[in-house]
C-alpha cells in the first residue's frame, strides 16, 4: 500500500477555524458488554507460522506453500473455500501467479460481512535505511501476516460458534508489488477479485480490512477513504475499541488517505473500513519497519493483535 498524497482541504479548514486537533465524531451508541474469546497467543502463532515459510512473494516456493496452508486452515475451520487463481501483470511487466483465498461461513445467508487482509510480501525492502538491503524481500510479519493471523484466529472462533449471518474471510494476493506514484500498481489481487467475483453476483454488505495490525507501539487513526465511504462502520469499530479499553491504540482522529485493498471495494459501492497502523509523524505515515528487512517477528506484539482481534470480533458477534 502507499500513502496517497492528498491535501485534505476541508479538514485543514475545519482545523484552522476550530483551533484544535482534527477529530471525528464518536459513535452515539454505547457498545454493549460482549464476551469475546479471541486468543492472542493463537493469532501470534498464526503470524509466526506464515513468516516461517519465508517471504511470501508471488512466484516463489514460499508463496505457493503458504497459500496451500492458508486454504487448508480455512477448510479445517469449516469454511467453504475458493482459491481464485489468476495471472496478474505488475507495473514492471512481471506476471504474478496470484491466488486470492476466500473462506465463507454460513453461505446460505444473504447478509454478508467481508473480513480481508493481504497475504503477500513486498519483494524489495525499498524503504530500508541500509542500501544493501533494498533488493531483499520483506518477511512481512506485520505488513501481511498480522492481518491474516488475526483473521485465522477469527475463523477458529467461527468454527466453534457459527455466525447467525454470513461471514467471509478473504486473503488477497498481489497487494504489495506496487511502485510509488502509481496507485493502480497496488492491490492487484483485490481489484481482480472485485472485477471477477468467484461467487456469482458476490457483493458484501460491508467490509473490514486489516493491514499492519500487529506491530509494537501501533496506533490506528480513522483512515480517510474509510471515513468517507463507511463513517457509521468506522464509528462503531472505534467505539467498540474505546469501550474495551483500547482507546490508546484506536485514536479517534482522522488519519491519512491510504491506497489499499479496501479502495477496490469502495469503488464498487461497498462500505469498507481499513484498520491500518498510521503514524502521522513518520514521513511514510507508517511504522519505521514498513518495507524494511526489520518487518519481522521481533516487532510483533500480542497486545496489538488482541486489541484489533477483540474489536473486530465484538462487531461481528453484535451484528452477525
PDB file of C-alpha atoms in Angstrom, residues 46-315:
ATOM      1  CA  UNK A  46      -0.571 -17.933  13.022  1.00  0.00           C
ATOM      2  CA  UNK A  47       1.626 -14.925  12.230  1.00  0.00           C
ATOM      3  CA  UNK A  48       4.726 -16.889  13.191  1.00  0.00           C
ATOM      4  CA  UNK A  49       3.719 -19.845  11.016  1.00  0.00           C
ATOM      5  CA  UNK A  50       3.385 -17.639   7.937  1.00  0.00           C
ATOM      6  CA  UNK A  51       6.753 -15.979   8.493  1.00  0.00           C
ATOM      7  CA  UNK A  52       8.360 -19.414   8.870  1.00  0.00           C
ATOM      8  CA  UNK A  53       7.575 -20.144   5.220  1.00  0.00           C
ATOM      9  CA  UNK A  54       9.852 -17.260   4.237  1.00  0.00           C
ATOM     10  CA  UNK A  55       8.829 -14.100   2.353  1.00  0.00           C
ATOM     11  CA  UNK A  56       5.521 -14.869   0.605  1.00  0.00           C
ATOM     12  CA  UNK A  57       6.472 -13.123  -2.611  1.00  0.00           C
ATOM     13  CA  UNK A  58       4.392 -14.174  -5.636  1.00  0.00           C
ATOM     14  CA  UNK A  59       6.082 -16.714  -7.948  1.00  0.00           C
ATOM     15  CA  UNK A  60       8.167 -18.223  -5.118  1.00  0.00           C
ATOM     16  CA  UNK A  61       8.017 -21.597  -3.373  1.00  0.00           C
ATOM     17  CA  UNK A  62       7.366 -19.912  -0.014  1.00  0.00           C
ATOM     18  CA  UNK A  63       4.344 -18.178  -1.523  1.00  0.00           C
ATOM     19  CA  UNK A  64       2.980 -21.408  -3.010  1.00  0.00           C
ATOM     20  CA  UNK A  65       3.389 -23.421   0.184  1.00  0.00           C
ATOM     21  CA  UNK A  66       1.903 -20.732   2.399  1.00  0.00           C
ATOM     22  CA  UNK A  67      -1.094 -20.322   0.103  1.00  0.00           C
ATOM     23  CA  UNK A  68      -1.818 -24.044   0.291  1.00  0.00           C
ATOM     24  CA  UNK A  69      -1.592 -23.901   4.074  1.00  0.00           C
ATOM     25  CA  UNK A  70      -3.924 -20.890   4.337  1.00  0.00           C
ATOM     26  CA  UNK A  71      -6.581 -22.597   2.235  1.00  0.00           C
ATOM     27  CA  UNK A  72      -6.270 -25.796   4.273  1.00  0.00           C
ATOM     28  CA  UNK A  73      -6.623 -23.864   7.542  1.00  0.00           C
ATOM     29  CA  UNK A  74      -9.865 -22.252   6.394  1.00  0.00           C
ATOM     30  CA  UNK A  75     -11.202 -25.633   5.279  1.00  0.00           C
ATOM     31  CA  UNK A  76     -10.201 -27.126   8.617  1.00  0.00           C
ATOM     32  CA  UNK A  77     -12.350 -24.473  10.290  1.00  0.00           C
ATOM     33  CA  UNK A  78     -15.389 -25.428   8.245  1.00  0.00           C
ATOM     34  CA  UNK A  79     -15.321 -22.665   5.654  1.00  0.00           C
ATOM     35  CA  UNK A  80     -16.467 -23.122   2.075  1.00  0.00           C
ATOM     36  CA  UNK A  81     -13.164 -22.293   0.358  1.00  0.00           C
ATOM     37  CA  UNK A  82     -12.478 -20.950  -3.122  1.00  0.00           C
ATOM     38  CA  UNK A  83      -8.951 -20.442  -4.436  1.00  0.00           C
ATOM     39  CA  UNK A  84      -9.122 -17.824  -7.169  1.00  0.00           C
ATOM     40  CA  UNK A  85      -6.040 -18.130  -9.368  1.00  0.00           C
ATOM     41  CA  UNK A  86      -5.011 -15.513 -11.894  1.00  0.00           C
ATOM     42  CA  UNK A  87      -2.060 -14.172 -13.857  1.00  0.00           C
ATOM     43  CA  UNK A  88      -1.686 -10.501 -12.978  1.00  0.00           C
ATOM     44  CA  UNK A  89       0.769  -8.198 -14.707  1.00  0.00           C
ATOM     45  CA  UNK A  90       2.693  -5.936 -12.336  1.00  0.00           C
ATOM     46  CA  UNK A  91       3.871  -2.411 -13.153  1.00  0.00           C
ATOM     47  CA  UNK A  92       7.307  -3.752 -14.140  1.00  0.00           C
ATOM     48  CA  UNK A  93       5.885  -6.340 -16.537  1.00  0.00           C
ATOM     49  CA  UNK A  94       6.291  -9.310 -14.192  1.00  0.00           C
ATOM     50  CA  UNK A  95       3.438 -11.800 -14.489  1.00  0.00           C
ATOM     51  CA  UNK A  96       2.369 -12.727 -10.968  1.00  0.00           C
ATOM     52  CA  UNK A  97       0.859 -16.144 -10.291  1.00  0.00           C
ATOM     53  CA  UNK A  98      -1.652 -14.796  -7.795  1.00  0.00           C
ATOM     54  CA  UNK A  99      -4.131 -16.627  -5.577  1.00  0.00           C
ATOM     55  CA  UNK A 100      -6.999 -14.980  -3.718  1.00  0.00           C
ATOM     56  CA  UNK A 101      -8.284 -17.311  -0.990  1.00  0.00           C
ATOM     57  CA  UNK A 102     -11.924 -16.920   0.059  1.00  0.00           C
ATOM     58  CA  UNK A 103     -13.471 -18.773   3.004  1.00  0.00           C
ATOM     59  CA  UNK A 104     -17.249 -18.420   3.509  1.00  0.00           C
ATOM     60  CA  UNK A 105     -19.191 -19.216   6.665  1.00  0.00           C
ATOM     61  CA  UNK A 106     -22.985 -19.655   6.656  1.00  0.00           C
ATOM     62  CA  UNK A 107     -23.156 -19.488   2.875  1.00  0.00           C
ATOM     63  CA  UNK A 108     -26.970 -19.534   2.781  1.00  0.00           C
ATOM     64  CA  UNK A 109     -27.307 -16.148   4.464  1.00  0.00           C
ATOM     65  CA  UNK A 110     -27.908 -13.182   2.129  1.00  0.00           C
ATOM     66  CA  UNK A 111     -26.359 -10.813   4.693  1.00  0.00           C
ATOM     67  CA  UNK A 112     -22.574 -10.865   4.372  1.00  0.00           C
ATOM     68  CA  UNK A 113     -19.675  -9.273   6.216  1.00  0.00           C
ATOM     69  CA  UNK A 114     -16.310  -9.469   4.464  1.00  0.00           C
ATOM     70  CA  UNK A 115     -13.122  -9.542   6.538  1.00  0.00           C
ATOM     71  CA  UNK A 116      -9.941  -9.318   4.497  1.00  0.00           C
ATOM     72  CA  UNK A 117      -6.167  -8.946   4.624  1.00  0.00           C
ATOM     73  CA  UNK A 118      -3.401  -9.292   2.060  1.00  0.00           C
ATOM     74  CA  UNK A 119      -1.126 -12.301   2.456  1.00  0.00           C
ATOM     75  CA  UNK A 120       1.696 -11.499   0.032  1.00  0.00           C
ATOM     76  CA  UNK A 121       5.007  -9.796   0.894  1.00  0.00           C
ATOM     77  CA  UNK A 122       6.846  -6.850  -0.588  1.00  0.00           C
ATOM     78  CA  UNK A 123       9.512  -8.240  -2.971  1.00  0.00           C
ATOM     79  CA  UNK A 124      12.000  -5.486  -2.120  1.00  0.00           C
ATOM     80  CA  UNK A 125      12.827  -3.756   1.177  1.00  0.00           C
ATOM     81  CA  UNK A 126      12.982  -0.445  -0.675  1.00  0.00           C
ATOM     82  CA  UNK A 127      12.429   1.641   2.479  1.00  0.00           C
ATOM     83  CA  UNK A 128      15.296   0.025   4.391  1.00  0.00           C
ATOM     84  CA  UNK A 129      17.835   2.530   5.763  1.00  0.00           C
ATOM     85  CA  UNK A 130      20.652   0.251   4.570  1.00  0.00           C
ATOM     86  CA  UNK A 131      21.010   0.421   0.760  1.00  0.00           C
ATOM     87  CA  UNK A 132      22.460  -3.106   0.770  1.00  0.00           C
ATOM     88  CA  UNK A 133      19.086  -4.447   1.925  1.00  0.00           C
ATOM     89  CA  UNK A 134      16.865  -2.708  -0.600  1.00  0.00           C
ATOM     90  CA  UNK A 135      16.736  -5.571  -3.081  1.00  0.00           C
ATOM     91  CA  UNK A 136      15.971  -8.166  -0.417  1.00  0.00           C
ATOM     92  CA  UNK A 137      12.394  -9.413   0.104  1.00  0.00           C
ATOM     93  CA  UNK A 138      10.474  -8.460   3.237  1.00  0.00           C
ATOM     94  CA  UNK A 139       9.392 -11.013   5.865  1.00  0.00           C
ATOM     95  CA  UNK A 140       6.060  -9.207   6.150  1.00  0.00           C
ATOM     96  CA  UNK A 141       5.382 -10.167   9.752  1.00  0.00           C
ATOM     97  CA  UNK A 142       3.351  -7.012  10.313  1.00  0.00           C
ATOM     98  CA  UNK A 143       2.682  -5.941   6.723  1.00  0.00           C
ATOM     99  CA  UNK A 144       0.800  -9.040   5.614  1.00  0.00           C
ATOM    100  CA  UNK A 145       0.975 -11.825   8.190  1.00  0.00           C
ATOM    101  CA  UNK A 146      -0.520  -9.897  11.122  1.00  0.00           C
ATOM    102  CA  UNK A 147      -3.875  -9.253   9.468  1.00  0.00           C
ATOM    103  CA  UNK A 148      -4.044 -12.825   8.204  1.00  0.00           C
ATOM    104  CA  UNK A 149      -3.142 -14.128  11.669  1.00  0.00           C
ATOM    105  CA  UNK A 150      -5.996 -12.212  13.278  1.00  0.00           C
ATOM    106  CA  UNK A 151      -8.439 -13.493  10.656  1.00  0.00           C
ATOM    107  CA  UNK A 152      -7.293 -17.098  11.061  1.00  0.00           C
ATOM    108  CA  UNK A 153      -7.997 -16.831  14.780  1.00  0.00           C
ATOM    109  CA  UNK A 154     -11.427 -15.377  13.991  1.00  0.00           C
ATOM    110  CA  UNK A 155     -12.013 -18.334  11.644  1.00  0.00           C
ATOM    111  CA  UNK A 156     -11.114 -20.666  14.504  1.00  0.00           C
ATOM    112  CA  UNK A 157     -13.689 -18.954  16.697  1.00  0.00           C
ATOM    113  CA  UNK A 158     -16.333 -19.183  13.958  1.00  0.00           C
ATOM    114  CA  UNK A 159     -15.716 -22.932  13.718  1.00  0.00           C
ATOM    115  CA  UNK A 160     -16.658 -23.239  17.390  1.00  0.00           C
ATOM    116  CA  UNK A 161     -19.695 -20.952  17.211  1.00  0.00           C
ATOM    117  CA  UNK A 162     -21.165 -20.367  13.773  1.00  0.00           C
ATOM    118  CA  UNK A 163     -22.351 -16.842  12.951  1.00  0.00           C
ATOM    119  CA  UNK A 164     -26.059 -16.156  12.611  1.00  0.00           C
ATOM    120  CA  UNK A 165     -25.446 -14.359   9.324  1.00  0.00           C
ATOM    121  CA  UNK A 166     -22.841 -14.697   6.601  1.00  0.00           C
ATOM    122  CA  UNK A 167     -19.177 -14.002   7.295  1.00  0.00           C
ATOM    123  CA  UNK A 168     -16.500 -14.224   4.619  1.00  0.00           C
ATOM    124  CA  UNK A 169     -12.734 -14.204   5.136  1.00  0.00           C
ATOM    125  CA  UNK A 170     -10.613 -13.200   2.158  1.00  0.00           C
ATOM    126  CA  UNK A 171      -6.845 -13.367   1.848  1.00  0.00           C
ATOM    127  CA  UNK A 172      -5.976 -11.195  -1.137  1.00  0.00           C
ATOM    128  CA  UNK A 173      -2.770 -11.585  -3.097  1.00  0.00           C
ATOM    129  CA  UNK A 174      -0.513  -9.219  -5.067  1.00  0.00           C
ATOM    130  CA  UNK A 175      -1.212  -6.178  -2.889  1.00  0.00           C
ATOM    131  CA  UNK A 176       2.372  -5.147  -2.288  1.00  0.00           C
ATOM    132  CA  UNK A 177       4.040  -5.377  -5.731  1.00  0.00           C
ATOM    133  CA  UNK A 178       3.495  -1.689  -6.460  1.00  0.00           C
ATOM    134  CA  UNK A 179       5.511   1.445  -7.065  1.00  0.00           C
ATOM    135  CA  UNK A 180       5.246   4.913  -5.585  1.00  0.00           C
ATOM    136  CA  UNK A 181       3.325   7.388  -7.693  1.00  0.00           C
ATOM    137  CA  UNK A 182       1.199   4.744  -9.419  1.00  0.00           C
ATOM    138  CA  UNK A 183      -1.946   3.979  -7.442  1.00  0.00           C
ATOM    139  CA  UNK A 184      -3.124   1.360  -9.941  1.00  0.00           C
ATOM    140  CA  UNK A 185       0.023  -0.726  -9.364  1.00  0.00           C
ATOM    141  CA  UNK A 186      -1.118  -1.714  -5.857  1.00  0.00           C
ATOM    142  CA  UNK A 187      -3.867  -4.072  -4.662  1.00  0.00           C
ATOM    143  CA  UNK A 188      -3.901  -6.100  -7.881  1.00  0.00           C
ATOM    144  CA  UNK A 189      -5.481  -9.142  -6.241  1.00  0.00           C
ATOM    145  CA  UNK A 190      -8.302  -7.164  -4.645  1.00  0.00           C
ATOM    146  CA  UNK A 191      -9.027  -5.424  -7.948  1.00  0.00           C
ATOM    147  CA  UNK A 192      -9.200  -8.765  -9.742  1.00  0.00           C
ATOM    148  CA  UNK A 193     -11.472 -10.193  -7.044  1.00  0.00           C
ATOM    149  CA  UNK A 194     -13.949  -7.339  -7.348  1.00  0.00           C
ATOM    150  CA  UNK A 195     -13.904  -7.367 -11.154  1.00  0.00           C
ATOM    151  CA  UNK A 196     -14.196 -11.175 -11.365  1.00  0.00           C
ATOM    152  CA  UNK A 197     -16.008 -12.334  -8.201  1.00  0.00           C
ATOM    153  CA  UNK A 198     -15.568 -16.106  -7.769  1.00  0.00           C
ATOM    154  CA  UNK A 199     -19.112 -16.332  -6.405  1.00  0.00           C
ATOM    155  CA  UNK A 200     -21.651 -15.092  -8.949  1.00  0.00           C
ATOM    156  CA  UNK A 201     -23.086 -11.713  -8.001  1.00  0.00           C
ATOM    157  CA  UNK A 202     -20.943 -11.514  -4.879  1.00  0.00           C
ATOM    158  CA  UNK A 203     -21.070  -8.138  -3.172  1.00  0.00           C
ATOM    159  CA  UNK A 204     -20.764  -7.979   0.635  1.00  0.00           C
ATOM    160  CA  UNK A 205     -22.876  -5.600   2.685  1.00  0.00           C
ATOM    161  CA  UNK A 206     -19.764  -4.155   4.303  1.00  0.00           C
ATOM    162  CA  UNK A 207     -16.093  -4.959   4.707  1.00  0.00           C
ATOM    163  CA  UNK A 208     -13.266  -4.584   7.221  1.00  0.00           C
ATOM    164  CA  UNK A 209      -9.664  -4.662   6.016  1.00  0.00           C
ATOM    165  CA  UNK A 210      -6.837  -5.444   8.440  1.00  0.00           C
ATOM    166  CA  UNK A 211      -3.383  -4.209   7.442  1.00  0.00           C
ATOM    167  CA  UNK A 212      -0.354  -3.914   9.725  1.00  0.00           C
ATOM    168  CA  UNK A 213      -2.306  -4.770  12.879  1.00  0.00           C
ATOM    169  CA  UNK A 214       0.372  -6.489  14.975  1.00  0.00           C
ATOM    170  CA  UNK A 215       3.206  -4.033  15.476  1.00  0.00           C
ATOM    171  CA  UNK A 216       4.679  -2.873  18.762  1.00  0.00           C
ATOM    172  CA  UNK A 217       3.579   0.660  19.563  1.00  0.00           C
ATOM    173  CA  UNK A 218       0.909   0.615  16.858  1.00  0.00           C
ATOM    174  CA  UNK A 219      -1.833   3.225  16.699  1.00  0.00           C
ATOM    175  CA  UNK A 220      -4.829   3.283  14.372  1.00  0.00           C
ATOM    176  CA  UNK A 221      -6.330   6.527  13.118  1.00  0.00           C
ATOM    177  CA  UNK A 222      -9.551   6.641  11.117  1.00  0.00           C
ATOM    178  CA  UNK A 223      -8.341   6.309   7.538  1.00  0.00           C
ATOM    179  CA  UNK A 224      -9.626   8.984   5.165  1.00  0.00           C
ATOM    180  CA  UNK A 225     -11.248   6.885   2.409  1.00  0.00           C
ATOM    181  CA  UNK A 226     -12.864   4.662   5.050  1.00  0.00           C
ATOM    182  CA  UNK A 227     -14.320   7.684   6.793  1.00  0.00           C
ATOM    183  CA  UNK A 228     -15.800   8.961   3.544  1.00  0.00           C
ATOM    184  CA  UNK A 229     -17.267   5.627   2.437  1.00  0.00           C
ATOM    185  CA  UNK A 230     -18.276   3.979   5.726  1.00  0.00           C
ATOM    186  CA  UNK A 231     -18.475   6.527   8.561  1.00  0.00           C
ATOM    187  CA  UNK A 232     -21.018   4.520  10.544  1.00  0.00           C
ATOM    188  CA  UNK A 233     -18.913   1.353  10.411  1.00  0.00           C
ATOM    189  CA  UNK A 234     -15.809   3.294  11.428  1.00  0.00           C
ATOM    190  CA  UNK A 235     -17.684   4.917  14.314  1.00  0.00           C
ATOM    191  CA  UNK A 236     -18.878   1.537  15.527  1.00  0.00           C
ATOM    192  CA  UNK A 237     -15.418  -0.075  15.398  1.00  0.00           C
ATOM    193  CA  UNK A 238     -13.628   2.799  17.115  1.00  0.00           C
ATOM    194  CA  UNK A 239     -16.436   2.995  19.687  1.00  0.00           C
ATOM    195  CA  UNK A 240     -16.065  -0.714  20.461  1.00  0.00           C
ATOM    196  CA  UNK A 241     -12.303  -0.326  20.815  1.00  0.00           C
ATOM    197  CA  UNK A 242     -12.745   2.548  23.256  1.00  0.00           C
ATOM    198  CA  UNK A 243     -15.314   0.608  25.288  1.00  0.00           C
ATOM    199  CA  UNK A 244     -12.875  -2.301  25.604  1.00  0.00           C
ATOM    200  CA  UNK A 245     -10.101  -0.036  26.855  1.00  0.00           C
ATOM    201  CA  UNK A 246      -8.180   0.276  23.591  1.00  0.00           C
ATOM    202  CA  UNK A 247      -8.670   3.987  23.037  1.00  0.00           C
ATOM    203  CA  UNK A 248      -4.905   4.492  23.318  1.00  0.00           C
ATOM    204  CA  UNK A 249      -4.460   2.368  20.170  1.00  0.00           C
ATOM    205  CA  UNK A 250      -7.599   3.332  18.245  1.00  0.00           C
ATOM    206  CA  UNK A 251      -7.206   7.097  18.137  1.00  0.00           C
ATOM    207  CA  UNK A 252     -10.420   8.988  17.484  1.00  0.00           C
ATOM    208  CA  UNK A 253      -8.963  11.260  14.828  1.00  0.00           C
ATOM    209  CA  UNK A 254      -8.629  11.330  11.084  1.00  0.00           C
ATOM    210  CA  UNK A 255      -5.558   9.710   9.573  1.00  0.00           C
ATOM    211  CA  UNK A 256      -4.108   9.776   6.083  1.00  0.00           C
ATOM    212  CA  UNK A 257      -5.581   8.578   2.807  1.00  0.00           C
ATOM    213  CA  UNK A 258      -4.148   5.140   2.079  1.00  0.00           C
ATOM    214  CA  UNK A 259      -4.254   3.361  -1.271  1.00  0.00           C
ATOM    215  CA  UNK A 260      -5.070  -0.129  -0.036  1.00  0.00           C
ATOM    216  CA  UNK A 261      -7.262  -3.126  -0.828  1.00  0.00           C
ATOM    217  CA  UNK A 262     -10.395  -1.513   0.638  1.00  0.00           C
ATOM    218  CA  UNK A 263     -10.414   1.129  -2.109  1.00  0.00           C
ATOM    219  CA  UNK A 264     -11.276  -1.596  -4.632  1.00  0.00           C
ATOM    220  CA  UNK A 265     -14.407  -2.435  -2.621  1.00  0.00           C
ATOM    221  CA  UNK A 266     -15.359   1.193  -2.093  1.00  0.00           C
ATOM    222  CA  UNK A 267     -15.219   1.773  -5.854  1.00  0.00           C
ATOM    223  CA  UNK A 268     -17.839  -0.990  -6.239  1.00  0.00           C
ATOM    224  CA  UNK A 269     -20.119   0.629  -3.659  1.00  0.00           C
ATOM    225  CA  UNK A 270     -19.189  -1.499  -0.631  1.00  0.00           C
ATOM    226  CA  UNK A 271     -18.825   0.408   2.675  1.00  0.00           C
ATOM    227  CA  UNK A 272     -15.321  -0.609   3.733  1.00  0.00           C
ATOM    228  CA  UNK A 273     -13.016   0.372   6.591  1.00  0.00           C
ATOM    229  CA  UNK A 274      -9.251  -0.058   6.664  1.00  0.00           C
ATOM    230  CA  UNK A 275      -7.847  -0.699  10.148  1.00  0.00           C
ATOM    231  CA  UNK A 276      -4.230   0.170   9.443  1.00  0.00           C
ATOM    232  CA  UNK A 277      -1.351   1.331  11.607  1.00  0.00           C
ATOM    233  CA  UNK A 278      -0.735   5.012  10.945  1.00  0.00           C
ATOM    234  CA  UNK A 279       1.867   7.373  12.369  1.00  0.00           C
ATOM    235  CA  UNK A 280       1.465  10.969  11.163  1.00  0.00           C
ATOM    236  CA  UNK A 281       4.928  11.877  12.466  1.00  0.00           C
ATOM    237  CA  UNK A 282       6.574   9.407  10.063  1.00  0.00           C
ATOM    238  CA  UNK A 283       7.322  10.638   6.544  1.00  0.00           C
ATOM    239  CA  UNK A 284       5.738   7.488   5.101  1.00  0.00           C
ATOM    240  CA  UNK A 285       2.811   7.616   7.509  1.00  0.00           C
ATOM    241  CA  UNK A 286       3.616   4.062   8.572  1.00  0.00           C
ATOM    242  CA  UNK A 287       5.842   2.459  11.207  1.00  0.00           C
ATOM    243  CA  UNK A 288       9.635   2.592  10.757  1.00  0.00           C
ATOM    244  CA  UNK A 289       9.783  -1.145   9.896  1.00  0.00           C
ATOM    245  CA  UNK A 290       7.469  -0.743   6.895  1.00  0.00           C
ATOM    246  CA  UNK A 291       9.022  -2.205   3.726  1.00  0.00           C
ATOM    247  CA  UNK A 292      12.311  -2.951   5.502  1.00  0.00           C
ATOM    248  CA  UNK A 293      14.050  -6.195   6.453  1.00  0.00           C
ATOM    249  CA  UNK A 294      13.166  -5.476  10.093  1.00  0.00           C
ATOM    250  CA  UNK A 295       9.478  -6.212   9.498  1.00  0.00           C
ATOM    251  CA  UNK A 296       9.929  -9.491  11.366  1.00  0.00           C
ATOM    252  CA  UNK A 297       8.607 -11.350  14.411  1.00  0.00           C
ATOM    253  CA  UNK A 298      10.682  -9.237  16.794  1.00  0.00           C
ATOM    254  CA  UNK A 299       8.270  -6.381  16.184  1.00  0.00           C
ATOM    255  CA  UNK A 300       5.012  -8.303  16.613  1.00  0.00           C
ATOM    256  CA  UNK A 301       3.081  -7.603  19.810  1.00  0.00           C
ATOM    257  CA  UNK A 302       0.371  -9.918  21.128  1.00  0.00           C
ATOM    258  CA  UNK A 303      -1.300  -6.936  22.817  1.00  0.00           C
ATOM    259  CA  UNK A 304      -1.827  -5.209  19.470  1.00  0.00           C
ATOM    260  CA  UNK A 305      -3.204  -8.382  17.893  1.00  0.00           C
ATOM    261  CA  UNK A 306      -5.553  -8.754  20.856  1.00  0.00           C
ATOM    262  CA  UNK A 307      -6.864  -5.184  20.643  1.00  0.00           C
ATOM    263  CA  UNK A 308      -7.657  -5.473  16.950  1.00  0.00           C
ATOM    264  CA  UNK A 309      -8.979  -9.021  17.166  1.00  0.00           C
ATOM    265  CA  UNK A 310     -11.325  -8.320  20.067  1.00  0.00           C
ATOM    266  CA  UNK A 311     -12.632  -5.162  18.408  1.00  0.00           C
ATOM    267  CA  UNK A 312     -13.474  -6.912  15.145  1.00  0.00           C
ATOM    268  CA  UNK A 313     -14.856  -9.977  16.936  1.00  0.00           C
ATOM    269  CA  UNK A 314     -17.210  -7.856  19.041  1.00  0.00           C
ATOM    270  CA  UNK A 315     -18.512  -6.107  15.944  1.00  0.00           C
TER     271      UNK A 315
END
